[in-house]
Amino acid sequence: MASSSVNLEDVPSESLMSELLRRMKCASKPEKRLILIGPPGSGKGTQSPMIKDEYCLCHLATGDMLRAAVAAKTPLGIKAKEAMDKGELVSDDLVVGIIDEAMKKPSCQKGFILDGFPRTVVQAQKLDEMLEKQGAKIDKVLDFAIDDAILEERITGRWIHPASGRTYHTKFAPPKVPGIDDVTGEPLIQRKDDTAAVLKSRLEAFHKQTEPVIDYYSKKA
Ligand SMILES: Nc1ncnc2c1ncn2[C@@H]1O[C@H](COP(=O)(O)OP(=O)(O)O)[C@@H](O)[C@H]1O
């Protein structure tokens, strides 16, 4: 296996040191399980990396996982692609399966940030069942409330560096060189569903299917 054959002498001292410092910082952090809910373009993906680093959590974004599956043409990706292209939700069973699997990763030991999940009340109920089995519970649900009118400009100007998840915007946060990631120099992409037309369906799905999830958690609190 690749991971067991790594020779520590080949790892630069700076990387070793920063990993050690991270582990020491993280050892004293309490467990935390967070859910971010908000429409497309509300800032969930921008805030997640900062919260993740501060609290030593893993960032589980179902949209990112599904896009990776579509790109790799896995059976899951093939099933999910049509709904995603139309801005509709993928079936509950598919996404519950990927979250169940992802939560077992060692990087989720201190807890997780769920970004884009649960997106239906059924998904929220299934999540509760999964957590109950582990004797765990959700600590906080953050509601990224924002007016629909602001979102179109944010979404249609968005550019993404797929490997890191870094996002840019042609007007609000342009990269140093258009179409190029500031850090790696790699090309940026635009998401296929980041068009005004598909955004309309995504917002419709949000209001109809995801807003009830906010009520679900308000009633539980
Ligand atoms: N929890 C989920 N349930 C169903 N479909 C999902 C879920 N998460 C992501 N998807 C699918 O992936 C697409 C992109 O999701 P995401 O990257 O979270 O987008 P957004 O920017 O709209 O919040 C959605 O439009 C939907 O088709």
Coordinates of N, CA, C and O in Angstrom, one line a residue, residues 60-155:
L60 N -17.5 17.6 4.6 CA -18.1 16.6 3.7 C -19.2 17.4 2.9 O -20.2 17.8 3.4
A61 N -18.8 17.6 1.6 CA -19.7 18.3 0.7 C -20.2 17.3 -0.3 O -19.5 16.8 -1.2
T62 N -21.5 17.0 -0.2 CA -22.1 15.9 -1.1 C -22.0 16.4 -2.6 O -21.7 15.5 -3.4
G63 N -22.1 17.7 -2.8 CA -22.0 18.1 -4.2 C -20.6 17.8 -4.8 O -20.5 17.3 -5.9
D64 N -19.5 18.1 -4.0 CA -18.2 17.8 -4.5 C -18.0 16.3 -4.7 O -17.4 15.9 -5.7
M65 N -18.5 15.5 -3.8 CA -18.3 14.0 -3.9 C -19.1 13.5 -5.1 O -18.5 12.7 -5.9
L66 N -20.3 14.1 -5.3 CA -21.0 13.6 -6.5 C -20.3 14.0 -7.8 O -20.3 13.3 -8.8
R67 N -19.8 15.3 -7.8 CA -19.1 15.7 -9.1 C -17.9 14.9 -9.3 O -17.6 14.6 -10.5
A68 N -17.2 14.5 -8.3 CA -16.0 13.6 -8.5 C -16.5 12.2 -9.0 O -15.8 11.7 -9.9
A69 N -17.6 11.7 -8.6 CA -18.1 10.5 -9.0 C -18.6 10.6 -10.5 O -18.4 9.6 -11.3
V70 N -19.2 11.7 -10.9 CA -19.6 11.9 -12.3 C -18.3 12.0 -13.2 O -18.3 11.3 -14.2
A71 N -17.3 12.7 -12.7 CA -16.1 12.8 -13.5 C -15.4 11.5 -13.7 O -14.9 11.2 -14.8
A72 N -15.5 10.6 -12.7 CA -14.8 9.3 -12.8 C -15.7 8.3 -13.4 O -15.3 7.1 -13.5
K73 N -16.9 8.7 -13.7 CA -17.9 7.8 -14.4 C -18.1 6.5 -13.5 O -18.2 5.4 -14.1
T74 N -18.2 6.6 -12.2 CA -18.5 5.5 -11.4 C -20.0 5.2 -11.5 O -20.7 6.0 -12.0
P75 N -20.4 4.0 -11.1 CA -21.9 3.7 -11.1 C -22.7 4.8 -10.4 O -23.8 5.2 -10.9
L76 N -22.2 5.2 -9.3 CA -22.9 6.3 -8.6 C -23.0 7.6 -9.4 O -24.0 8.2 -9.5
G77 N -21.9 7.9 -10.0 CA -21.8 9.1 -10.9 C -22.8 9.0 -12.1 O -23.4 10.0 -12.4
I78 N -22.8 7.9 -12.7 CA -23.7 7.7 -13.8 C -25.2 7.9 -13.4 O -25.9 8.5 -14.1
K79 N -25.5 7.4 -12.2 CA -26.9 7.5 -11.7 C -27.2 8.9 -11.4 O -28.3 9.4 -11.5
A80 N -26.2 9.7 -10.9 CA -26.5 11.0 -10.3 C -26.5 12.1 -11.4 O -27.1 13.2 -11.2
K81 N -25.8 11.9 -12.5 CA -25.5 12.9 -13.5 C -26.7 13.7 -14.0 O -26.8 14.9 -14.1
E82 N -27.8 12.9 -14.4 CA -28.9 13.5 -15.1 C -29.6 14.6 -14.1 O -29.8 15.7 -14.6
A83 N -29.8 14.1 -12.9 CA -30.5 15.1 -12.0 C -29.6 16.3 -11.7 O -30.1 17.4 -11.7
M84 N -28.3 16.1 -11.6 CA -27.4 17.2 -11.3 C -27.4 18.2 -12.5 O -27.4 19.4 -12.2
D85 N -27.3 17.7 -13.7 CA -27.3 18.6 -14.8 C -28.6 19.5 -14.9 O -28.5 20.6 -15.4
K86 N -29.7 18.9 -14.4 CA -30.9 19.7 -14.5 C -31.2 20.6 -13.2 O -32.1 21.3 -13.1
G87 N -30.3 20.4 -12.2 CA -30.4 21.2 -11.0 C -31.5 20.6 -10.1 O -32.0 21.3 -9.2
E88 N -31.7 19.3 -10.3 CA -32.7 18.6 -9.4 C -31.9 17.8 -8.4 O -30.7 17.6 -8.6
L89 N -32.5 17.3 -7.3 CA -31.8 16.6 -6.3 C -31.7 15.1 -6.7 O -32.5 14.6 -7.4
V90 N -30.5 14.6 -6.3 CA -30.2 13.2 -6.5 C -31.0 12.4 -5.5 O -31.4 13.0 -4.4
S91 N -31.3 11.1 -5.7 CA -32.1 10.4 -4.8 C -31.5 10.3 -3.4 O -30.3 10.2 -3.2
D92 N -32.4 10.3 -2.4 CA -32.0 10.2 -1.0 C -31.0 9.0 -0.7 O -30.0 9.2 0.0
D93 N -31.4 7.9 -1.3 CA -30.6 6.7 -1.0 C -29.1 6.8 -1.4 O -28.2 6.4 -0.7
L94 N -28.9 7.4 -2.6 CA -27.6 7.6 -3.1 C -26.7 8.5 -2.2 O -25.6 8.1 -1.8
V95 N -27.3 9.6 -1.8 CA -26.5 10.6 -1.0 C -26.3 10.1 0.4 O -25.2 10.3 1.0
V96 N -27.3 9.4 1.0 CA -27.2 8.9 2.4 C -26.1 7.8 2.4 O -25.2 7.8 3.3
G97 N -26.0 7.0 1.3 CA -24.9 6.0 1.2 C -23.5 6.7 1.2 O -22.6 6.2 2.0
I98 N -23.4 7.8 0.5 CA -22.0 8.3 0.4 C -21.6 9.0 1.7 O -20.5 9.0 2.1
I99 N -22.6 9.6 2.4 CA -22.3 10.3 3.7 C -22.0 9.3 4.7 O -21.0 9.4 5.5
D100 N -22.7 8.2 4.8 CA -22.5 7.1 5.7 C -21.0 6.6 5.6 O -20.3 6.5 6.6
E101 N -20.6 6.4 4.4 CA -19.2 5.9 4.1 C -18.2 7.0 4.5 O -17.2 6.8 5.2
A102 N -18.5 8.3 4.1 CA -17.5 9.4 4.3 C -17.3 9.7 5.7 O -16.2 10.0 6.1
M103 N -18.3 9.5 6.6 CA -18.2 9.9 8.0 C -17.2 8.9 8.7 O -16.7 9.2 9.8
K104 N -16.9 7.8 8.1 CA -16.0 6.8 8.7 C -14.5 7.2 8.6 O -13.6 6.5 9.1
K105 N -14.2 8.2 7.7 CA -12.8 8.6 7.5 C -12.1 9.0 8.7 O -12.7 9.7 9.6
P106 N -10.8 8.7 8.9 CA -10.0 9.1 10.1 C -10.1 10.6 10.3 O -10.1 11.1 11.4
S107 N -10.1 11.4 9.2 CA -10.1 12.8 9.3 C -11.4 13.4 9.9 O -11.5 14.5 10.3
C108 N -12.4 12.5 10.1 CA -13.7 12.9 10.7 C -13.7 12.6 12.2 O -14.7 12.7 12.9
Q109 N -12.5 12.2 12.7 CA -12.5 11.7 14.1 C -13.0 12.7 15.1 O -13.7 12.4 16.1
K110 N -12.7 14.0 14.9 CA -13.2 15.1 15.8 C -14.6 15.6 15.4 O -15.1 16.5 16.1
G111 N -15.1 15.1 14.4 CA -16.4 15.5 13.9 C -16.4 16.0 12.5 O -15.4 15.8 11.8
F112 N -17.5 16.6 12.1 CA -17.6 17.0 10.6 C -18.4 18.2 10.4 O -19.1 18.7 11.3
I113 N -18.2 18.8 9.2 CA -19.1 19.9 8.7 C -19.8 19.3 7.5 O -19.2 18.8 6.6
L114 N -21.1 19.2 7.6 CA -21.9 18.7 6.5 C -22.3 19.9 5.7 O -22.9 20.9 6.2
D115 N -21.9 19.9 4.4 CA -22.2 21.1 3.5 C -23.0 20.5 2.3 O -22.4 19.8 1.5
G116 N -24.2 20.9 2.2 CA -25.1 20.3 1.2 C -25.8 19.0 1.5 O -26.4 18.4 0.7
F117 N -25.8 18.7 2.8 CA -26.5 17.5 3.3 C -26.8 17.7 4.7 O -26.0 18.3 5.4
P118 N -28.0 17.4 5.3 CA -29.1 16.8 4.6 C -29.9 17.9 3.8 O -30.0 19.1 4.2
R119 N -30.4 17.5 2.7 CA -31.1 18.5 1.8 C -32.6 18.2 1.7 O -33.3 18.9 1.0
T120 N -33.0 17.1 2.3 CA -34.5 16.8 2.4 C -34.7 16.3 3.9 O -33.8 15.9 4.6
V121 N -36.0 16.3 4.3 CA -36.3 15.9 5.6 C -36.0 14.4 5.8 O -35.5 14.0 6.8
V122 N -36.2 13.6 4.7 CA -35.9 12.2 4.8 C -34.4 12.0 5.0 O -34.0 11.2 5.9
Q123 N -33.5 12.8 4.4 CA -32.1 12.7 4.6 C -31.8 13.1 6.1 O -30.9 12.5 6.7
A124 N -32.5 14.1 6.6 CA -32.2 14.5 8.0 C -32.6 13.3 9.0 O -31.9 13.1 9.9
Q125 N -33.7 12.7 8.7 CA -34.1 11.6 9.5 C -33.1 10.4 9.5 O -32.8 9.8 10.5
K126 N -32.6 10.1 8.2 CA -31.7 9.0 8.1 C -30.4 9.4 8.8 O -29.7 8.5 9.4
L127 N -30.0 10.7 8.7 CA -28.8 11.1 9.4 C -28.9 10.9 10.9 O -28.0 10.4 11.6
D128 N -30.1 11.3 11.5 CA -30.3 11.0 12.9 C -30.2 9.6 13.3 O -29.6 9.2 14.3
E129 N -30.7 8.7 12.4 CA -30.6 7.2 12.7 C -29.1 6.8 12.7 O -28.7 6.1 13.6
M130 N -28.3 7.3 11.7 CA -26.9 6.9 11.6 C -26.2 7.4 12.9 O -25.4 6.7 13.4
L131 N -26.4 8.6 13.3 CA -25.7 9.2 14.4 C -26.1 8.5 15.7 O -25.3 8.2 16.6
E132 N -27.4 8.1 15.8 CA -27.9 7.5 17.0 C -27.2 6.2 17.2 O -26.8 5.8 18.4
K133 N -26.9 5.4 16.1 CA -26.2 4.2 16.2 C -24.8 4.4 16.8 O -24.2 3.5 17.4
Q134 N -24.2 5.6 16.5 CA -22.8 5.8 17.0 C -22.9 6.6 18.4 O -21.9 7.0 18.9
G135 N -24.1 6.8 18.9 CA -24.2 7.5 20.2 C -23.8 9.0 20.0 O -23.3 9.6 21.0
A136 N -23.9 9.5 18.8 CA -23.5 10.9 18.6 C -24.7 11.8 18.2 O -25.8 11.3 17.9
K137 N -24.5 13.1 18.2 CA -25.6 14.0 17.8 C -25.1 15.3 17.1 O -23.9 15.6 17.3
I138 N -26.0 16.0 16.4 CA -25.6 17.2 15.8 C -25.5 18.3 16.8 O -26.4 18.4 17.7
D139 N -24.4 19.1 16.8 CA -24.3 20.2 17.8 C -24.9 21.5 17.3 O -25.5 22.2 18.1
K140 N -24.7 21.8 16.1 CA -25.2 23.1 15.6 C -25.6 23.0 14.1 O -25.0 22.3 13.3
V141 N -26.7 23.7 13.8 CA -27.1 23.8 12.4 C -27.0 25.3 12.0 O -27.6 26.2 12.7
L142 N -26.2 25.7 11.0 CA -26.0 27.1 10.7 C -26.9 27.4 9.4 O -26.7 26.7 8.4
D143 N -27.7 28.4 9.5 CA -28.6 28.7 8.4 C -28.1 29.9 7.7 O -28.0 31.0 8.2
F144 N -27.6 29.7 6.4 CA -27.0 30.8 5.6 C -28.2 31.5 4.8 O -28.2 31.4 3.6
A145 N -29.0 32.2 5.6 CA -30.2 32.8 4.9 C -29.7 34.0 4.1 O -28.9 34.8 4.5
I146 N -30.3 34.1 2.9 CA -29.8 35.2 1.9 C -30.9 35.3 0.9 O -31.6 34.3 0.5
D147 N -31.1 36.5 0.3 CA -32.1 36.8 -0.7 C -31.7 36.1 -2.0 O -30.6 36.2 -2.5
D148 N -32.7 35.5 -2.7 CA -32.5 34.9 -4.0 C -31.9 35.8 -5.0 O -31.0 35.5 -5.8
A149 N -32.3 37.1 -4.9 CA -31.9 38.1 -5.9 C -30.4 38.3 -6.0 O -29.9 38.6 -7.1
I150 N -29.7 38.1 -5.0 CA -28.2 38.3 -5.0 C -27.5 37.1 -5.6 O -26.3 37.3 -6.0
L151 N -28.2 36.0 -5.7 CA -27.4 34.7 -6.0 C -27.0 34.6 -7.4 O -25.9 34.0 -7.7
E152 N -27.8 35.1 -8.3 CA -27.5 34.8 -9.8 C -26.1 35.4 -10.2 O -25.3 34.7 -10.8
E153 N -25.9 36.6 -9.7 CA -24.6 37.2 -10.1 C -23.4 36.5 -9.5 O -22.4 36.3 -10.1
R154 N -23.6 36.0 -8.2 CA -22.6 35.2 -7.5 C -22.3 33.9 -8.3 O -21.1 33.5 -8.4
I155 N -23.4 33.3 -8.7 CA -23.2 31.9 -9.3 C -22.7 32.0 -10.7 O -21.8 31.2 -11.0

